[in-house]
Amino acid sequence: MRILCLDKPAPDATLEKYHPHLAAEAFHAWSLFKSGALRDIYYRQDRPGVAIFLECDSVEQAQNLLADFPLAKSGLLSFDCIPLGAFTNWESLFAAEYKPQQEGATQ
């Protein structure tokens, strides 16, 4: 299952408080990437922070992996975990009411 994980900095979190943990934070992310659990990681563009895509069996498993990040262990951030599934609405394009339009477009 693909899980979107959005970081939530603690109210008192600062870059100064983050700094001692950043090398260990990167190492943990690299370990998750090598294991196949971490699929993608992005810097957020709306505010400082990250968006992480994990591949896990459950949200609980994702939360356990995220809890091992040094910044999470230190209480400086937590994560919202959003489970995602395949977008299956494509099938509506092939529904009966769309077939005449589709056939006319190919002629």
Short mmCIF file of N, CA, C and O in Angstrom, two decimals:
data_model
loop_
_atom_site.label_atom_id
_atom_site.label_comp_id
_atom_site.label_asym_id
_atom_site.label_seq_id
_atom_site.Cartn_x
_atom_site.Cartn_y
_atom_site.Cartn_z
N MET A 1 0.85 -1.17 0.00
CA MET A 1 0.00 0.00 0.00
C MET A 1 0.90 1.23 0.00
O MET A 1 1.87 1.31 0.75
N ARG A 2 0.57 2.19 -0.85
CA ARG A 2 1.31 3.46 -0.90
C ARG A 2 0.74 4.37 0.17
O ARG A 2 -0.48 4.51 0.28
N ILE A 3 1.61 5.00 0.94
CA ILE A 3 1.16 5.88 2.02
C ILE A 3 1.89 7.21 1.90
O ILE A 3 3.13 7.25 1.86
N LEU A 4 1.11 8.28 1.82
CA LEU A 4 1.65 9.63 1.79
C LEU A 4 1.83 10.10 3.23
O LEU A 4 0.87 10.08 4.01
N CYS A 5 3.04 10.51 3.58
CA CYS A 5 3.37 10.92 4.94
C CYS A 5 3.81 12.37 4.92
O CYS A 5 4.82 12.71 4.29
N LEU A 6 3.06 13.22 5.59
CA LEU A 6 3.36 14.65 5.65
C LEU A 6 3.84 15.00 7.04
O LEU A 6 3.17 14.70 8.04
N ASP A 7 5.01 15.64 7.11
CA ASP A 7 5.57 15.97 8.42
C ASP A 7 4.78 17.09 9.09
O ASP A 7 4.17 17.92 8.44
N LYS A 8 4.77 17.03 10.42
CA LYS A 8 4.13 18.06 11.24
C LYS A 8 5.14 18.50 12.29
O LYS A 8 5.35 17.78 13.27
N PRO A 9 5.80 19.64 12.08
CA PRO A 9 6.76 20.10 13.08
C PRO A 9 6.07 20.39 14.41
O PRO A 9 4.93 20.86 14.45
N ALA A 10 6.78 20.12 15.49
CA ALA A 10 6.27 20.47 16.82
C ALA A 10 6.22 21.99 16.93
O ALA A 10 6.98 22.69 16.26
N PRO A 11 5.32 22.52 17.75
CA PRO A 11 5.19 23.99 17.86
C PRO A 11 6.51 24.68 18.25
O PRO A 11 6.75 25.80 17.82
N ASP A 12 7.35 24.01 19.03
CA ASP A 12 8.60 24.64 19.46
C ASP A 12 9.80 24.24 18.60
O ASP A 12 10.94 24.56 18.93
N ALA A 13 9.57 23.57 17.47
CA ALA A 13 10.66 23.11 16.61
C ALA A 13 11.32 24.31 15.92
O ALA A 13 10.65 25.21 15.45
N THR A 14 12.65 24.28 15.87
CA THR A 14 13.43 25.29 15.16
C THR A 14 14.54 24.58 14.40
O THR A 14 14.89 23.43 14.72
N LEU A 15 15.12 25.26 13.43
CA LEU A 15 16.25 24.69 12.71
C LEU A 15 17.42 24.40 13.65
O LEU A 15 18.14 23.43 13.46
N GLU A 16 17.59 25.24 14.65
CA GLU A 16 18.66 25.01 15.63
C GLU A 16 18.45 23.71 16.40
O GLU A 16 19.40 22.98 16.68
N LYS A 17 17.21 23.41 16.72
CA LYS A 17 16.90 22.16 17.42
C LYS A 17 17.01 20.96 16.48
O LYS A 17 17.35 19.86 16.91
N TYR A 18 16.72 21.16 15.21
CA TYR A 18 16.84 20.09 14.21
C TYR A 18 18.29 19.71 13.94
O TYR A 18 18.60 18.55 13.70
N HIS A 19 19.16 20.71 13.92
CA HIS A 19 20.52 20.54 13.42
C HIS A 19 21.28 19.33 13.97
O HIS A 19 21.87 18.57 13.19
N PRO A 20 21.28 19.07 15.28
CA PRO A 20 22.04 17.92 15.78
C PRO A 20 21.55 16.56 15.27
O PRO A 20 22.27 15.57 15.37
N HIS A 21 20.35 16.50 14.72
CA HIS A 21 19.74 15.24 14.30
C HIS A 21 19.78 15.00 12.79
O HIS A 21 19.42 13.92 12.33
N LEU A 22 20.22 15.99 12.01
CA LEU A 22 20.04 15.92 10.56
C LEU A 22 20.85 14.81 9.89
O LEU A 22 20.35 14.16 8.97
N ALA A 23 22.07 14.56 10.33
CA ALA A 23 22.86 13.48 9.72
C ALA A 23 22.20 12.13 9.99
O ALA A 23 22.05 11.31 9.07
N ALA A 24 21.77 11.90 11.22
CA ALA A 24 21.10 10.64 11.56
C ALA A 24 19.75 10.54 10.84
O ALA A 24 19.33 9.45 10.44
N GLU A 25 19.11 11.67 10.63
CA GLU A 25 17.83 11.71 9.92
C GLU A 25 18.03 11.24 8.47
O GLU A 25 17.27 10.41 7.97
N ALA A 26 19.06 11.76 7.83
CA ALA A 26 19.36 11.37 6.45
C ALA A 26 19.75 9.90 6.36
O ALA A 26 19.34 9.18 5.44
N PHE A 27 20.52 9.43 7.32
CA PHE A 27 20.92 8.02 7.33
C PHE A 27 19.70 7.11 7.47
O PHE A 27 19.59 6.09 6.78
N HIS A 28 18.77 7.47 8.35
CA HIS A 28 17.57 6.66 8.52
C HIS A 28 16.75 6.65 7.23
O HIS A 28 16.25 5.59 6.82
N ALA A 29 16.61 7.81 6.58
CA ALA A 29 15.87 7.87 5.31
C ALA A 29 16.55 6.99 4.27
O ALA A 29 15.88 6.25 3.54
N TRP A 30 17.88 7.02 4.21
CA TRP A 30 18.62 6.19 3.26
C TRP A 30 18.39 4.70 3.56
O TRP A 30 18.22 3.90 2.64
N SER A 31 18.37 4.34 4.82
CA SER A 31 18.11 2.94 5.20
C SER A 31 16.73 2.50 4.74
O SER A 31 16.56 1.39 4.23
N LEU A 32 15.73 3.36 4.91
CA LEU A 32 14.37 3.03 4.46
C LEU A 32 14.31 2.94 2.94
O LEU A 32 13.60 2.10 2.39
N PHE A 33 15.07 3.80 2.25
CA PHE A 33 15.10 3.75 0.79
C PHE A 33 15.71 2.44 0.31
O PHE A 33 15.17 1.78 -0.58
N LYS A 34 16.81 2.05 0.93
CA LYS A 34 17.46 0.79 0.53
C LYS A 34 16.58 -0.41 0.80
O LYS A 34 16.63 -1.40 0.07
N SER A 35 15.76 -0.35 1.83
CA SER A 35 14.88 -1.47 2.17
C SER A 35 13.68 -1.57 1.23
O SER A 35 12.99 -2.58 1.22
N GLY A 36 13.41 -0.51 0.47
CA GLY A 36 12.26 -0.49 -0.42
C GLY A 36 11.02 0.13 0.21
O GLY A 36 10.01 0.29 -0.47
N ALA A 37 11.07 0.47 1.48
CA ALA A 37 9.90 1.06 2.15
C ALA A 37 9.71 2.52 1.74
O ALA A 37 8.59 2.97 1.54
N LEU A 38 10.80 3.27 1.63
CA LEU A 38 10.72 4.67 1.23
C LEU A 38 10.83 4.72 -0.30
O LEU A 38 11.85 4.34 -0.86
N ARG A 39 9.74 5.16 -0.94
CA ARG A 39 9.70 5.19 -2.40
C ARG A 39 10.12 6.54 -2.96
O ARG A 39 10.81 6.62 -3.96
N ASP A 40 9.67 7.62 -2.33
CA ASP A 40 9.98 8.98 -2.77
C ASP A 40 9.99 9.90 -1.56
O ASP A 40 9.26 9.68 -0.60
N ILE A 41 10.80 10.95 -1.68
CA ILE A 41 10.79 12.00 -0.67
C ILE A 41 10.97 13.33 -1.38
O ILE A 41 11.77 13.43 -2.31
N TYR A 42 10.18 14.30 -0.98
CA TYR A 42 10.18 15.61 -1.62
C TYR A 42 10.22 16.71 -0.56
O TYR A 42 9.66 16.56 0.53
N TYR A 43 10.87 17.84 -0.91
CA TYR A 43 10.72 19.04 -0.09
C TYR A 43 9.37 19.65 -0.41
O TYR A 43 8.97 19.72 -1.57
N ARG A 44 8.70 20.09 0.63
CA ARG A 44 7.43 20.77 0.42
C ARG A 44 7.70 22.16 -0.13
O ARG A 44 8.69 22.78 0.20
N GLN A 45 6.82 22.64 -0.97
CA GLN A 45 6.96 23.96 -1.56
C GLN A 45 6.10 25.01 -0.84
O GLN A 45 6.30 26.20 -1.04
N ASP A 46 5.17 24.56 0.00
CA ASP A 46 4.30 25.50 0.70
C ASP A 46 4.87 25.96 2.03
O ASP A 46 4.47 26.99 2.56
N ARG A 47 5.82 25.18 2.57
CA ARG A 47 6.45 25.51 3.86
C ARG A 47 7.66 24.59 4.01
O ARG A 47 7.79 23.59 3.31
N PRO A 48 8.56 24.90 4.95
CA PRO A 48 9.67 23.96 5.18
C PRO A 48 9.13 22.60 5.64
O PRO A 48 8.18 22.53 6.42
N GLY A 49 9.69 21.54 5.11
CA GLY A 49 9.26 20.20 5.50
C GLY A 49 9.36 19.24 4.34
O GLY A 49 9.86 19.58 3.26
N VAL A 50 8.88 18.02 4.58
CA VAL A 50 8.97 16.98 3.57
C VAL A 50 7.64 16.26 3.39
O VAL A 50 6.80 16.25 4.29
N ALA A 51 7.51 15.66 2.22
CA ALA A 51 6.42 14.73 1.92
C ALA A 51 7.11 13.43 1.52
O ALA A 51 7.99 13.42 0.66
N ILE A 52 6.74 12.36 2.18
CA ILE A 52 7.37 11.06 1.96
C ILE A 52 6.31 10.08 1.48
O ILE A 52 5.20 10.03 2.02
N PHE A 53 6.67 9.29 0.47
CA PHE A 53 5.83 8.18 0.03
C PHE A 53 6.47 6.89 0.51
O PHE A 53 7.61 6.60 0.16
N LEU A 54 5.74 6.15 1.35
CA LEU A 54 6.19 4.86 1.83
C LEU A 54 5.38 3.75 1.17
O LEU A 54 4.22 3.95 0.81
N GLU A 55 5.99 2.59 1.05
CA GLU A 55 5.30 1.39 0.59
C GLU A 55 5.28 0.43 1.78
O GLU A 55 6.31 -0.10 2.17
N CYS A 56 4.10 0.26 2.38
CA CYS A 56 3.96 -0.54 3.60
C CYS A 56 2.70 -1.40 3.52
O CYS A 56 1.82 -1.15 2.70
N ASP A 57 2.60 -2.35 4.41
CA ASP A 57 1.41 -3.19 4.48
C ASP A 57 0.25 -2.50 5.17
O ASP A 57 -0.90 -2.87 4.98
N SER A 58 0.55 -1.47 6.00
CA SER A 58 -0.50 -0.79 6.74
C SER A 58 -0.01 0.59 7.18
O SER A 58 1.18 0.87 7.18
N VAL A 59 -0.97 1.42 7.57
CA VAL A 59 -0.63 2.73 8.13
C VAL A 59 0.15 2.54 9.42
O VAL A 59 1.11 3.28 9.70
N GLU A 60 -0.21 1.54 10.21
CA GLU A 60 0.51 1.27 11.46
C GLU A 60 1.98 0.97 11.20
O GLU A 60 2.86 1.47 11.90
N GLN A 61 2.26 0.18 10.18
CA GLN A 61 3.66 -0.11 9.84
C GLN A 61 4.37 1.17 9.43
O GLN A 61 5.52 1.40 9.83
N ALA A 62 3.72 2.01 8.65
CA ALA A 62 4.32 3.29 8.24
C ALA A 62 4.61 4.16 9.47
O ALA A 62 5.69 4.74 9.59
N GLN A 63 3.66 4.23 10.39
CA GLN A 63 3.85 5.03 11.60
C GLN A 63 5.04 4.51 12.41
O GLN A 63 5.80 5.30 12.97
N ASN A 64 5.20 3.21 12.47
CA ASN A 64 6.33 2.63 13.21
C ASN A 64 7.66 2.99 12.55
O ASN A 64 8.63 3.31 13.24
N LEU A 65 7.72 2.94 11.22
CA LEU A 65 8.95 3.33 10.52
C LEU A 65 9.25 4.81 10.73
O LEU A 65 10.41 5.19 10.96
N LEU A 66 8.23 5.64 10.67
CA LEU A 66 8.42 7.08 10.84
C LEU A 66 8.81 7.43 12.26
O LEU A 66 9.57 8.38 12.49
N ALA A 67 8.33 6.68 13.23
CA ALA A 67 8.65 6.94 14.63
C ALA A 67 10.13 6.75 14.92
O ALA A 67 10.64 7.28 15.91
N ASP A 68 10.84 6.01 14.04
CA ASP A 68 12.27 5.79 14.23
C ASP A 68 13.14 6.92 13.66
O ASP A 68 14.37 6.89 13.84
N PHE A 69 12.55 7.89 12.98
CA PHE A 69 13.33 9.04 12.55
C PHE A 69 13.80 9.80 13.79
O PHE A 69 13.04 10.00 14.73
N PRO A 70 15.07 10.22 13.82
CA PRO A 70 15.59 10.93 14.99
C PRO A 70 14.78 12.17 15.38
O PRO A 70 14.59 12.44 16.58
N LEU A 71 14.29 12.93 14.41
CA LEU A 71 13.49 14.11 14.75
C LEU A 71 12.17 13.72 15.40
O LEU A 71 11.67 14.43 16.27
N ALA A 72 11.62 12.59 14.99
CA ALA A 72 10.38 12.10 15.63
C ALA A 72 10.68 11.60 17.04
O ALA A 72 9.94 11.89 17.98
N LYS A 73 11.79 10.86 17.18
CA LYS A 73 12.17 10.36 18.51
C LYS A 73 12.41 11.50 19.49
O LYS A 73 12.12 11.38 20.68
N SER A 74 12.94 12.62 18.98
CA SER A 74 13.23 13.76 19.85
C SER A 74 12.00 14.61 20.12
O SER A 74 12.07 15.58 20.87
N GLY A 75 10.87 14.26 19.49
CA GLY A 75 9.63 15.01 19.71
C GLY A 75 9.54 16.29 18.89
O GLY A 75 8.67 17.12 19.14
N LEU A 76 10.44 16.46 17.91
CA LEU A 76 10.44 17.69 17.12
C LEU A 76 9.50 17.64 15.92
O LEU A 76 9.18 18.68 15.35
N LEU A 77 9.07 16.44 15.54
CA LEU A 77 8.06 16.35 14.48
C LEU A 77 7.32 15.04 14.57
O LEU A 77 7.76 14.08 15.21
N SER A 78 6.17 15.03 13.94
CA SER A 78 5.37 13.82 13.79
C SER A 78 4.88 13.81 12.34
O SER A 78 5.26 14.67 11.55
N PHE A 79 4.05 12.85 11.99
CA PHE A 79 3.60 12.72 10.61
C PHE A 79 2.11 12.42 10.54
O PHE A 79 1.58 11.70 11.39
N ASP A 80 1.47 12.96 9.53
CA ASP A 80 0.14 12.52 9.12
C ASP A 80 0.36 11.46 8.05
O ASP A 80 1.15 11.67 7.12
N CYS A 81 -0.31 10.32 8.17
CA CYS A 81 -0.17 9.22 7.21
C CYS A 81 -1.49 9.03 6.49
O CYS A 81 -2.53 8.79 7.12
N ILE A 82 -1.44 9.11 5.17
CA ILE A 82 -2.63 9.02 4.34
C ILE A 82 -2.49 7.82 3.41
O ILE A 82 -1.64 7.83 2.51
N PRO A 83 -3.30 6.76 3.62
CA PRO A 83 -3.20 5.59 2.73
C PRO A 83 -3.82 5.92 1.37
O PRO A 83 -4.86 6.58 1.28
N LEU A 84 -3.15 5.47 0.31
CA LEU A 84 -3.60 5.73 -1.05
C LEU A 84 -3.84 4.41 -1.78
O LEU A 84 -3.16 3.42 -1.50
N GLY A 85 -4.76 4.43 -2.69
CA GLY A 85 -5.03 3.25 -3.51
C GLY A 85 -5.05 3.63 -4.98
O GLY A 85 -5.03 4.81 -5.34
N ALA A 86 -5.11 2.64 -5.82
CA ALA A 86 -5.12 2.87 -7.25
C ALA A 86 -6.37 3.66 -7.64
O ALA A 86 -7.46 3.44 -7.11
N PHE A 87 -6.21 4.57 -8.57
CA PHE A 87 -7.33 5.35 -9.10
C PHE A 87 -8.05 4.49 -10.12
O PHE A 87 -7.52 4.19 -11.18
N THR A 88 -9.24 4.05 -9.78
CA THR A 88 -9.97 3.11 -10.65
C THR A 88 -11.08 3.78 -11.44
O THR A 88 -11.79 3.11 -12.18
N ASN A 89 -11.23 5.08 -11.32
CA ASN A 89 -12.31 5.76 -12.01
C ASN A 89 -12.07 5.84 -13.52
O ASN A 89 -12.96 6.25 -14.27
N TRP A 90 -10.89 5.46 -13.98
CA TRP A 90 -10.63 5.41 -15.43
C TRP A 90 -11.68 4.56 -16.13
O TRP A 90 -12.00 4.80 -17.30
N GLU A 91 -12.21 3.55 -15.44
CA GLU A 91 -13.18 2.64 -16.04
C GLU A 91 -14.41 3.38 -16.55
O GLU A 91 -15.05 2.93 -17.50
N SER A 92 -14.73 4.52 -15.95
CA SER A 92 -15.91 5.26 -16.41
C SER A 92 -15.73 5.75 -17.84
O SER A 92 -16.71 5.97 -18.54
N LEU A 93 -14.51 5.90 -18.28
CA LEU A 93 -14.27 6.31 -19.67
C LEU A 93 -14.70 5.25 -20.66
O LEU A 93 -14.93 5.54 -21.84
N PHE A 94 -14.79 4.02 -20.19
CA PHE A 94 -15.15 2.92 -21.07
C PHE A 94 -16.59 2.46 -20.84
O PHE A 94 -17.01 1.45 -21.39
N ALA A 95 -17.33 3.22 -20.07
CA ALA A 95 -18.73 2.89 -19.80
C ALA A 95 -19.55 3.06 -21.08
O ALA A 95 -19.14 3.74 -22.03
N ALA A 96 -20.70 2.45 -21.11
CA ALA A 96 -21.55 2.44 -22.31
C ALA A 96 -21.84 3.84 -22.84
O ALA A 96 -21.83 4.08 -24.04
N GLU A 97 -22.10 4.80 -21.96
CA GLU A 97 -22.46 6.14 -22.43
C GLU A 97 -21.29 6.86 -23.12
O GLU A 97 -21.48 7.81 -23.85
N TYR A 98 -20.08 6.39 -22.93
CA TYR A 98 -18.92 7.01 -23.56
C TYR A 98 -18.50 6.31 -24.84
O TYR A 98 -17.75 6.84 -25.64
N LYS A 99 -18.95 5.11 -25.06
CA LYS A 99 -18.52 4.34 -26.23
C LYS A 99 -18.84 5.03 -27.56
O LYS A 99 -17.98 5.09 -28.43
N PRO A 100 -20.05 5.60 -27.76
CA PRO A 100 -20.32 6.27 -29.05
C PRO A 100 -19.37 7.45 -29.30
O PRO A 100 -18.88 7.64 -30.37
N GLN A 101 -19.06 8.22 -28.25
CA GLN A 101 -18.14 9.35 -28.39
C GLN A 101 -16.75 8.84 -28.74
O GLN A 101 -16.06 9.38 -29.58
N GLN A 102 -16.35 7.77 -28.08
CA GLN A 102 -15.02 7.20 -28.31
C GLN A 102 -14.92 6.67 -29.74
O GLN A 102 -13.93 6.93 -30.44
N GLU A 103 -15.93 5.96 -30.22
CA GLU A 103 -15.91 5.41 -31.56
C GLU A 103 -15.92 6.51 -32.60
O GLU A 103 -15.21 6.45 -33.60
N GLY A 104 -16.68 7.58 -32.38
CA GLY A 104 -16.74 8.69 -33.32
C GLY A 104 -15.43 9.46 -33.39
O GLY A 104 -15.05 9.98 -34.42
N ALA A 105 -14.70 9.49 -32.29
CA ALA A 105 -13.44 10.23 -32.25
C ALA A 105 -12.34 9.50 -33.02
O ALA A 105 -11.40 10.12 -33.49
N THR A 106 -12.47 8.19 -33.19
CA THR A 106 -11.41 7.43 -33.86
C THR A 106 -11.64 7.33 -35.36
O THR A 106 -10.78 6.88 -36.08
N GLN A 107 -12.80 7.74 -35.85
CA GLN A 107 -13.08 7.61 -37.28
C GLN A 107 -12.57 8.79 -38.07
O GLN A 107 -12.43 9.87 -37.67
#
